[in-house]
XYZ file of C-alpha atoms in Angstrom:
601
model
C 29.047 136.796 -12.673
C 28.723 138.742 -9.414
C 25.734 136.838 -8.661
C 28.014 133.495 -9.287
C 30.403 135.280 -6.643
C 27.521 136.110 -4.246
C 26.175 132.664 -4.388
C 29.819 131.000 -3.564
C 30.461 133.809 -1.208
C 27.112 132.346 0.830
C 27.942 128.726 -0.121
C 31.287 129.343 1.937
C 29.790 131.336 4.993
C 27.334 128.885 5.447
C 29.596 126.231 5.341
C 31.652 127.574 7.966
C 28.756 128.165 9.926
C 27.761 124.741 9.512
C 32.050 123.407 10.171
C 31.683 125.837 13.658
C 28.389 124.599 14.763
C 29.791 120.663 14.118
C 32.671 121.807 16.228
C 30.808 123.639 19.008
C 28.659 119.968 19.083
C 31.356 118.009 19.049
C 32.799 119.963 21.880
C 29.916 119.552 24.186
C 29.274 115.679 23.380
C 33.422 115.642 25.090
C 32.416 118.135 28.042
C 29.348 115.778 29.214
C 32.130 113.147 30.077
C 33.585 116.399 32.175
C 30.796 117.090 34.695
C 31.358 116.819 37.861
C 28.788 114.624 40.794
C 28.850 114.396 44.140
C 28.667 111.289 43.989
C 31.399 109.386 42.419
C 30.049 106.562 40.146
C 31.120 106.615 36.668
C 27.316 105.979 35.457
C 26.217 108.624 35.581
C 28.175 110.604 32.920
C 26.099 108.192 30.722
C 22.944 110.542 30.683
C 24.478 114.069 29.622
C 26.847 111.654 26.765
C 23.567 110.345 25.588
C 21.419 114.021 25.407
C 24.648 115.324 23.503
C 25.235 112.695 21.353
C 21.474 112.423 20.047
C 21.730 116.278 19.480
C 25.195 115.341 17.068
C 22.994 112.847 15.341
C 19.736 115.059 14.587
C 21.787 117.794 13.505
C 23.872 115.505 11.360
C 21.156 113.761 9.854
C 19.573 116.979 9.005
C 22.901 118.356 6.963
C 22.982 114.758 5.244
C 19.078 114.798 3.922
C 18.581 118.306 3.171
C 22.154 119.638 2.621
C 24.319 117.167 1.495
C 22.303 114.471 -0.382
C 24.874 113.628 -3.067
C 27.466 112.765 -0.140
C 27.762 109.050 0.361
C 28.860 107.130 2.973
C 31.501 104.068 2.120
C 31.667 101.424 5.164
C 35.254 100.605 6.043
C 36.996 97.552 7.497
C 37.454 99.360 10.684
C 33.342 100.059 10.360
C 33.104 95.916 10.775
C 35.374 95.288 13.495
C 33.859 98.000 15.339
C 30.527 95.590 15.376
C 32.103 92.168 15.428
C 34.109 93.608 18.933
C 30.427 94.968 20.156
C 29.046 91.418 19.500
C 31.788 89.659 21.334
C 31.530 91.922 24.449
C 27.801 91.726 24.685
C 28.704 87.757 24.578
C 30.881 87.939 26.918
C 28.661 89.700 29.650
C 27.141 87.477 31.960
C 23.074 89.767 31.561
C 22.132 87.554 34.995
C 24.819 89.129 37.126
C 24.433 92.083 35.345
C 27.656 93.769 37.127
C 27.776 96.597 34.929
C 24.780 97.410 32.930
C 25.827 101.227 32.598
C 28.784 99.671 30.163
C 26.047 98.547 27.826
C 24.794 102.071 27.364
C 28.368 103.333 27.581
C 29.273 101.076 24.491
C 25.876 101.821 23.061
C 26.702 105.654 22.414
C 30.210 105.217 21.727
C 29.140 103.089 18.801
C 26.748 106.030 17.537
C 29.734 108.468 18.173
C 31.571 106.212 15.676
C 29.312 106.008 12.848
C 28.784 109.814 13.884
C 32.235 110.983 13.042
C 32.748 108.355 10.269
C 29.901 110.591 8.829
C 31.019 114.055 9.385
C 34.392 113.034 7.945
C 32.858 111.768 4.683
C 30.287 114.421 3.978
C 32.440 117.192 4.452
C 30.837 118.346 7.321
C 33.855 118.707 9.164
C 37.258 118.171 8.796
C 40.297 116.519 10.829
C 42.113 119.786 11.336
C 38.683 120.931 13.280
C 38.508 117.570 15.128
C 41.960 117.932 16.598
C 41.368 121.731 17.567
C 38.579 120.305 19.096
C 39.993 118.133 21.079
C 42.982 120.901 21.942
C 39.982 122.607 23.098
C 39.258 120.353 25.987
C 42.904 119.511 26.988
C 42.963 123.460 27.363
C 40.163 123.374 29.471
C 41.094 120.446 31.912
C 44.394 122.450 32.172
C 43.291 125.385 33.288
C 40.456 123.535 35.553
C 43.953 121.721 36.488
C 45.598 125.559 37.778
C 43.021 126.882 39.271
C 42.268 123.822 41.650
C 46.668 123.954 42.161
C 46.156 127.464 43.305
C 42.972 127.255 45.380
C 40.533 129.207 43.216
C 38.837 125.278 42.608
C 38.162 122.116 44.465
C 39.625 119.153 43.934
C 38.009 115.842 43.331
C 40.344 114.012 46.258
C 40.965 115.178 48.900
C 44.420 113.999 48.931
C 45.705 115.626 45.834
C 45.394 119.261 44.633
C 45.115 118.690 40.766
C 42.806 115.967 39.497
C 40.628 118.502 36.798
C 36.963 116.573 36.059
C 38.641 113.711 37.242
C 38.831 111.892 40.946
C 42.865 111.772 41.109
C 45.737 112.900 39.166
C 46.842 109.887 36.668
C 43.911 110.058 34.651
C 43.882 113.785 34.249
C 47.889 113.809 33.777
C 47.062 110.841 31.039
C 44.836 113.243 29.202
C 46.885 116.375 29.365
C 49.539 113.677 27.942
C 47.067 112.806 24.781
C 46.593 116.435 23.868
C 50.502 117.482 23.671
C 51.604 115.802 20.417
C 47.960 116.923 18.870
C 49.242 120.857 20.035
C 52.760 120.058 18.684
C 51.559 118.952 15.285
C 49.485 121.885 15.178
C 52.211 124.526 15.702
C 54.211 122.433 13.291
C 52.010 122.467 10.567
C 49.578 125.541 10.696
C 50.601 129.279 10.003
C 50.199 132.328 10.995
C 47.876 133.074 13.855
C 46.987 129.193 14.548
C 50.382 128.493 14.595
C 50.694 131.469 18.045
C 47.511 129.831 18.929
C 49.107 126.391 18.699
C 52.015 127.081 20.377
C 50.256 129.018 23.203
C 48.452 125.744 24.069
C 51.675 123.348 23.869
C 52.857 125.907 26.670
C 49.610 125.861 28.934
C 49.546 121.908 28.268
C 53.425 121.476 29.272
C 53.100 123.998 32.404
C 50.160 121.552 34.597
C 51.306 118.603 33.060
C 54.581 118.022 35.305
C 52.080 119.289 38.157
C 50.635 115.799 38.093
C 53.259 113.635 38.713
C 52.287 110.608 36.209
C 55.178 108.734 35.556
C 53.120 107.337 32.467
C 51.768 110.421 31.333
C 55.625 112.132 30.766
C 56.499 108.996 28.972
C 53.439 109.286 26.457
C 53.961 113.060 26.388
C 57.724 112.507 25.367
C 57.337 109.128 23.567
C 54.392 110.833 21.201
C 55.741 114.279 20.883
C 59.238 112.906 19.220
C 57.209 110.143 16.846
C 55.615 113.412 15.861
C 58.385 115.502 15.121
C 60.234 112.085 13.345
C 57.478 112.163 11.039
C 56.617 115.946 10.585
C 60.512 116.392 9.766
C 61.293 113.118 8.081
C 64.039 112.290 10.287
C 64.188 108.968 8.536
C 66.336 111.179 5.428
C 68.811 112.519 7.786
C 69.354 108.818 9.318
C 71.279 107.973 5.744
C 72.493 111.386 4.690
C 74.342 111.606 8.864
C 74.565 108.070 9.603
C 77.236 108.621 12.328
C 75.882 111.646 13.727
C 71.864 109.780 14.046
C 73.781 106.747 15.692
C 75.396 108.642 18.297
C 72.090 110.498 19.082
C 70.367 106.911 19.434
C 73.292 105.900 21.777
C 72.486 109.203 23.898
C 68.706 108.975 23.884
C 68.997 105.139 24.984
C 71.008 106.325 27.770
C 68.411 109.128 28.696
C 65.797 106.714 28.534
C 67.567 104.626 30.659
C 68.809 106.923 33.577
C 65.374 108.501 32.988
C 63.858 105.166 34.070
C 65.299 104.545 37.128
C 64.834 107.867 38.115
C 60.982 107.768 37.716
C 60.750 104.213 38.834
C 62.383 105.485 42.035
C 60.485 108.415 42.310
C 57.174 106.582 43.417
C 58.749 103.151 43.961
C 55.914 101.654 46.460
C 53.650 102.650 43.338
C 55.902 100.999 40.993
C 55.950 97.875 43.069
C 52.277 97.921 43.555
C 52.090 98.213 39.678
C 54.202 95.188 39.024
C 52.735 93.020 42.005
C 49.346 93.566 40.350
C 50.245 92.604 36.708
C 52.172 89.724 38.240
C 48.745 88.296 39.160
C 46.894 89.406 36.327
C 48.863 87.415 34.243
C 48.261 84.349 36.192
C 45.012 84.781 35.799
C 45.773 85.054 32.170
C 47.218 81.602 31.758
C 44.084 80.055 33.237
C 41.975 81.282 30.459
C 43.878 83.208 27.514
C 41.296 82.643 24.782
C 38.169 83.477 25.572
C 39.115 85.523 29.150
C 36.670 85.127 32.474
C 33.976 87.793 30.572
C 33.248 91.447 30.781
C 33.494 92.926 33.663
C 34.704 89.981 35.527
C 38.293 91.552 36.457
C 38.268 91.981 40.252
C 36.770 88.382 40.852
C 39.478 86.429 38.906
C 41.947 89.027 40.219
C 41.021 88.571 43.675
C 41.059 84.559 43.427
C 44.830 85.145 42.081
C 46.171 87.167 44.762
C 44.252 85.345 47.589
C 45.646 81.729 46.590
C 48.715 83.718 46.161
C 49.029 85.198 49.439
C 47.549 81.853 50.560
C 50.340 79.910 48.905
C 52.906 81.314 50.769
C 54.772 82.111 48.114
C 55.566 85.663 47.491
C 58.063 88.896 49.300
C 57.801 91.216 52.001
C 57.838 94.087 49.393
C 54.628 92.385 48.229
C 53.051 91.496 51.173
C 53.624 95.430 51.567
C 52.815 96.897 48.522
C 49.747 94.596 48.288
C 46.356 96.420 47.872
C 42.698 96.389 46.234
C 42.848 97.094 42.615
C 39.683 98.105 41.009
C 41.843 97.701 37.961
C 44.971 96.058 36.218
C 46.600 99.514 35.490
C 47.323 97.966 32.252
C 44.668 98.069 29.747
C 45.768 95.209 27.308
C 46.041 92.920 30.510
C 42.355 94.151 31.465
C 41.323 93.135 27.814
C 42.753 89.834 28.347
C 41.782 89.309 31.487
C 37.920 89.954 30.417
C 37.699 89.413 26.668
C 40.844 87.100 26.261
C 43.179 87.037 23.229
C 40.315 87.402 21.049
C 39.324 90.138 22.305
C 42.984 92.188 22.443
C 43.662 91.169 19.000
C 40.207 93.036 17.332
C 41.266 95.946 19.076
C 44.750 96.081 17.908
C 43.890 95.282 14.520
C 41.199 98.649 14.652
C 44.524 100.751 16.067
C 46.955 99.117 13.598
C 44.204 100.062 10.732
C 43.733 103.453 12.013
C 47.382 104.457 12.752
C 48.261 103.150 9.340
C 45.375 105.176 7.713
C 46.301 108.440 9.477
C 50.099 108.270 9.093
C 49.356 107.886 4.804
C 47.241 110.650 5.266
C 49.718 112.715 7.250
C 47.404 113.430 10.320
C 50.387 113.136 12.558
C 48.671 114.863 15.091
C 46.298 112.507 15.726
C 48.253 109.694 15.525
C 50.501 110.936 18.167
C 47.600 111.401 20.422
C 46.766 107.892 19.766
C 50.392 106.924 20.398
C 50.378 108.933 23.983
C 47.518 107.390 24.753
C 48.220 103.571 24.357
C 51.265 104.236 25.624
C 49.798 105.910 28.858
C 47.178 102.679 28.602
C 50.206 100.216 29.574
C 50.411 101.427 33.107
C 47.112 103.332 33.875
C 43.195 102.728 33.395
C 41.924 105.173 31.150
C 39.630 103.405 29.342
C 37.598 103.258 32.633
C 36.790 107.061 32.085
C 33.946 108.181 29.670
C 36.005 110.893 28.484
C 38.900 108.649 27.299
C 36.552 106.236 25.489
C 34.924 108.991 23.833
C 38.326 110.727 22.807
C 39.568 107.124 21.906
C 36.710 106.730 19.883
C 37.095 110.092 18.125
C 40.663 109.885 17.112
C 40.081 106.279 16.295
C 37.290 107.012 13.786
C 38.816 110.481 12.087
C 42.032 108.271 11.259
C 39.917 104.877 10.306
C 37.907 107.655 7.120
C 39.263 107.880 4.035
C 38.786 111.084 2.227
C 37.156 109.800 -1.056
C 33.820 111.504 -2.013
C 31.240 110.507 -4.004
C 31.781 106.676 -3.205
C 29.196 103.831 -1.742
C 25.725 103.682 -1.433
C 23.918 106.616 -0.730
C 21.360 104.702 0.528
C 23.269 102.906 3.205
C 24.092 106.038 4.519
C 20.676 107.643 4.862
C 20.129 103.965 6.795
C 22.793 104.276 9.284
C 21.780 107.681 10.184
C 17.875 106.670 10.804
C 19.584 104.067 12.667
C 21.742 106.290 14.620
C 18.686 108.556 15.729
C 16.362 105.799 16.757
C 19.039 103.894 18.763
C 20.161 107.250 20.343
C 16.897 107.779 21.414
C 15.954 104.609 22.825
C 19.281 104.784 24.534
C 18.128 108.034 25.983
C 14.448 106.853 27.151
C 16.189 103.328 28.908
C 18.086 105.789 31.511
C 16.804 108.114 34.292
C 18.541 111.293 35.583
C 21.315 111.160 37.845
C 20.572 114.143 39.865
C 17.177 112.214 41.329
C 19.340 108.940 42.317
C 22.370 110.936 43.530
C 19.330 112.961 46.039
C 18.011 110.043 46.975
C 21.494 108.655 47.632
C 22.519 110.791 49.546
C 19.338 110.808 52.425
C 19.455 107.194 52.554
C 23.312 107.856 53.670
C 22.007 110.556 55.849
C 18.700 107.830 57.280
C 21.699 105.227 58.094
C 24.323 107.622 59.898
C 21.290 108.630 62.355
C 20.294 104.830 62.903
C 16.766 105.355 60.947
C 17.727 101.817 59.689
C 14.230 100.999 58.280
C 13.530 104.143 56.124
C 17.160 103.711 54.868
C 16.394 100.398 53.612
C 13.548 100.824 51.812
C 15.265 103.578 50.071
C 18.396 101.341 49.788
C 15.646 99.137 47.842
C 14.348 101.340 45.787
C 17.370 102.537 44.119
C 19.172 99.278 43.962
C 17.725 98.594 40.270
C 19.801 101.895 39.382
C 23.296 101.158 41.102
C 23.224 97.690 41.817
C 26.382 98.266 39.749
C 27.967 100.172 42.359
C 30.148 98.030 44.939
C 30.067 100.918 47.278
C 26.889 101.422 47.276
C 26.007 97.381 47.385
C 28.276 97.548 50.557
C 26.552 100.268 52.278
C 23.121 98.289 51.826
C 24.151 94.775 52.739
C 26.053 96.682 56.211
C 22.076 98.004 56.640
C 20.615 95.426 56.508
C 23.591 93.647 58.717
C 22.097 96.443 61.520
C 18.677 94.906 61.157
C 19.911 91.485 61.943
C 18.810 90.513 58.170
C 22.124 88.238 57.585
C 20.841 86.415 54.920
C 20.012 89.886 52.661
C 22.981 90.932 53.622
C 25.497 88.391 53.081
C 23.443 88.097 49.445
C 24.828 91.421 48.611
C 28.125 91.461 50.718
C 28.898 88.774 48.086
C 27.984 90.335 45.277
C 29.916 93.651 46.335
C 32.976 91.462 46.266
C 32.258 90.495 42.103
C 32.006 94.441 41.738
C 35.407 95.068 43.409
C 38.303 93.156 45.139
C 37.907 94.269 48.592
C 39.001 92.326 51.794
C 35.971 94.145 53.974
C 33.348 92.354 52.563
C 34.942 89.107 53.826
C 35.389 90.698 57.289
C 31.521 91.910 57.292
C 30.427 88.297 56.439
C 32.760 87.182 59.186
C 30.790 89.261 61.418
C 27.310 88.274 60.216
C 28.205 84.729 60.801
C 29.755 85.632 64.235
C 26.565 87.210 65.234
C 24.564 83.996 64.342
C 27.072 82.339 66.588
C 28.609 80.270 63.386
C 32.432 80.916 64.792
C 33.696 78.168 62.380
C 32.308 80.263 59.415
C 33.399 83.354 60.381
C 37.156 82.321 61.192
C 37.217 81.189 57.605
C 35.826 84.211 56.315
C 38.437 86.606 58.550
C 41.133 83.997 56.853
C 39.779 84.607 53.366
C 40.136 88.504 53.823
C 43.645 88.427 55.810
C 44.747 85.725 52.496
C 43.589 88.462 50.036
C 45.665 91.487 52.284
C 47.697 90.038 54.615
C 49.107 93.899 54.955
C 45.975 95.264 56.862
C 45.563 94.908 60.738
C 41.650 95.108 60.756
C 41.182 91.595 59.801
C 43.776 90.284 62.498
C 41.737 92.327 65.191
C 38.403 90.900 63.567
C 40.147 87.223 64.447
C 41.789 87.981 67.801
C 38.277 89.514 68.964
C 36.405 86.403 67.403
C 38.843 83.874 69.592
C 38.177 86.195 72.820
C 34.430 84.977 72.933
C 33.359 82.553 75.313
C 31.651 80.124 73.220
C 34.952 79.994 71.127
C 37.824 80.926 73.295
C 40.987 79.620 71.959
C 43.858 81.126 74.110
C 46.898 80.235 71.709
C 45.232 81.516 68.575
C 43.961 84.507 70.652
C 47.880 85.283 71.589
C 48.882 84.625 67.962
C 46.414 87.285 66.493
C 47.444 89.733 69.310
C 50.767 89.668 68.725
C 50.314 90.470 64.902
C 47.892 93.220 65.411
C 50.587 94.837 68.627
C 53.735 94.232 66.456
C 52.873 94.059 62.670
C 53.441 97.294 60.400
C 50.412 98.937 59.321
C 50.484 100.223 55.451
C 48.824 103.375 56.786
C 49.049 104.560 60.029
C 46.222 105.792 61.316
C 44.326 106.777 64.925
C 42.170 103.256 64.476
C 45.186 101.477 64.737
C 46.331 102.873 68.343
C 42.734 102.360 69.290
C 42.718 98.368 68.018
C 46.338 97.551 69.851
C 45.327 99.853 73.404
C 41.399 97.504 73.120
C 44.045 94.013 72.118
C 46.220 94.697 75.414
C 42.997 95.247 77.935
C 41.500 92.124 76.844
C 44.674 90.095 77.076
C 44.286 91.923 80.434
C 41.580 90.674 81.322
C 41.759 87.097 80.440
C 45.137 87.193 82.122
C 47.251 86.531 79.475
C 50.819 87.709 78.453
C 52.857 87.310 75.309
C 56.397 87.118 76.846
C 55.153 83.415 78.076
């Protein structure tokens, strides 16, 4: 009998061991999404995800052949969509243009993280209590990255804001404080003893940076999550018959709140808001044109910048949006994103996955989860953070811990030792396809260095060498088309202005084609290029200055255009002010100067 006892007493220490280690794992393959590059391009979180993520997948394949044999692993509806949505998406990319081949590894991992956790879950290996203090774990640390950069003792990512944790401004970190809060409230609800302090302790830390932030959409999915929680943890829904008077004048009150609490945060960042709404209002034109199947992945700023230029063009829109007008990188609304890119099929295989895995988790009781789910689709509506590593991989986490069902013993064991050879050899030939960021970001950064001191040559060649890595990047595709611009190589250059502007809406590649057709003396060209950028933002004075400059040339002078675009850029309200602008309006009046012209006539 005691040996019985010393044999379970093992049994249980190593399997705690074994439930730690999982945990510790699981913890770094989140932190990887967390590191921090000089260079910001989202790409290159890719390569730690991937060196993490094949570590989860040897160490889980070695618990599953040599530990846990007689677990088996049961494929799930949620297991198929998963696919079928991979399979559209890789359809759906245009492999010529290839504007975003770091998505393919992105989507790659994520969909060995999946199978991952789907695996962990149904061996045992781990459980969903673990997964959300493992998750808690992170939120914790992004908080307290989040105090120490609002107090000094850290950096921050923008130079603009003071908290913005591992990430490069403060929505996205607010929106993943906001994910963690219901997870910490469900925990202090339904743990004991020390866990429940513990629990608490974090709720506290989590609601002291996340006000700090000032995410509008973050408070709401804080809020919004945090009471589903509590409705379900409590089973409010008995106390709406037993006190039906009393639960209908606390819905009267809390539609009030919600109300009142509305305006007040629309008004609290109202340009913002504006902005927000201008930019949906176009993405949903863009919509219309193709609901079904979308424009394809990646394809968001080109049909978005069509929209708002034949917008803008048009003639038909406000002040307030002529104002609030800008260069979106993103819809701030994730379902519009999805239906901008992937269409209606695409939006509707995803919410099918979240109906199936909210419905899963809520009959199991992880409310914790759920509510992080909740907070985070509701902080998806007006934010982008599916654009982050670190929310796909938390998405993907939750996702797949509420998509298992805890039946043991079912399926084919044999699948299951298939999916995790699979798992290994795809995560290592995901691995070998990418190089280290830390050589590109080096080489980066002297080819930056080579340009700034007019070694224009060197640059380029460098330029060349690492466009194969970050001819993703519309920054850097920018930078390298303006180099070769200095060379007087317009044709290279206008090849990859052009392709910058597929990569991101941006009115400056329009003005630096403008330019590389002024310089070949094509004035006709570039007047319709300075057009096409002041048509997609009509708000910015640089583009007016490009034009009046163009018209003060000899070979095309054109006096009453010249005094049209000089009286815009002397008179017309810059979005930002800025030092630039004083210099543009004092170089405007010495040429009108010059030429002897005066805008009272």
């Amino acid at each position: 009998m005691e040996k019985v006892f010393r044999q379970i007493k093992i049994l249980s220490i190593g399997k705690m061991i074994c439930s730690i280690g999982i945990s510790l794992l699981l913890l770094g393959v989140i932190n990887t999404t967390f590191i921090s590059f000089s260079t910001h391009d989202l790409s290159f979180f890719i390569y730690p995800l991937s060196w993490a993520i094949l570590c989860l997948t040897v160490v889980l394949s070695f618990l599953k052949f040599f530990i846990r044999r007689k677990k088996c692993f049961q494929f799930v509806v949620a297991d198929l969509l998963v696919i079928i949505l991979l399979g559209y998406w890789l359809l759906r990319y245009d492999f010529d243009l290839q504007l975003a081949n770091w998505k393919l590894f992105l989507f790659g991992e994520l969909c060995i993280l999946w199978f991952s956790i789907r695996m962990l879950l149904e061996c045992n290996l781990i459980s969903v209590e673990k997964i959300s203090w493992v998750l808690l774990s992170t939120g914790i640390i992004q908080s307290v990255w989040g105090i120490l950069q609002l107090y000094g003792f850290c950096e921050s990512n923008h130079s603009k804001f003071d908290i913005t944790g591992s990430f490069f401004n403060p929505g996205p970190y607010s929106g993943y404080i906001a994910i963690m809060v219901p997870v910490s409230l469900y925990l202090f609800l339904s743990t004991k003893c020390m866990k429940r302090y513990v629990a608490l302790f974090f709720l506290a830390v989590l609601l002291c940076i996340l006000p700090a932030g000032m995410s509008r959409s973050a408070w709401i999915g804080a809020i919004v999550s945090s009471v589903i929680v509590l409705f379900w943890q409590n089973n409010w829904i008995k106390y709406w018959y037993l006190k039906r008077k009393l639960s209908v004048l606390c819905l009267v009150v809390s539609v009030v709140g919600i109300a009142v609490g509305s305006y007040l945060m629309f008004n609290l960042k109202k340009d913002s808001a504006y902005g927000r709404l201008f930019i949906w209002k176009n993405t949903v034109c863009a919509i219309w044109k193709k609901p079904v199947f979308g424009y394809g992945s990646c394809m968001f700023p080109v049909a978005y910048a069509q929209e708002q230029t034949d917008r803008f063009r048009s003639g038909k829109y406000t002040a307030t949006e002529e104002r609030v007008a800008g260069n979106p990188e993103y819809a701030f609304n994730e379902y519009l994103q999805i239906l901008v890119e992937g269409g209606c099929l695409l939006l509707f295989g995803v919410v099918v996955i979240v109906a199936y895995a909210l419905s899963g988790g809520i009959k199991r009781r992880d409310y914790g989860l759920c509510g992080g789910l909740i907070s985070l689709l509701i902080f998806a509506f007006s934010s982008y953070p599916f654009q982050y590593p670190a929310f796909c991989v938390v998405a993907v986490i939750i996702v797949a811990s509420l998509s298992t069902k805890r039946t043991i013993g079912v399926g084919n064991n044999v699948y299951g030792h298939c999916v995790l050879v699979f798992l290994v050899a795809a995560s290592i030939f995901l691995l070998f396809l990418q190089d280290a960021p830390k050589g590109v970001i080096e080489k980066l950064d002297k080819c930056r260095y080579l340009r700034s001191t007019d070694a224009l040559e060197v640059a380029e060649k460098g330029y060349a060498m690492l466009y194969p890595d970050l001819k993703h990047n519309a920054d850097f595709v920018y930078e390298y088309g303006l180099c070769l611009s200095q060379q007087k190589k317009y044709l290279e250059s206008n090849e990859l202005l052009r392709r910058s502007m597929l990569l991101r809406c941006n009115y400056q590649c329009y003005n630096a084609l403008g330019g590389n057709s002024q310089q070949q003396q094509n004035y006709e060209q570039a007047e319709k290029y300075y057009y096409d950028a002041i048509y997609l933002l009509p708000n910015r004075i640089y583009s007016y200055y490009r034009l009046f400059l163009l018209y003060a040339q000899p070979e095309f002078y054109q006096p009453d255009k010249l005094k049209q675009m000089a009286k815009i850029v002397l008179t017309k309200r810059p979005k930002v002010y800025s030092k630039a602008i004083e210099e543009m309006r004092g170089e405007v009046k010495v040429i009108l100067k010059e030429h002897g012209l005066n805008l009272s006539n």
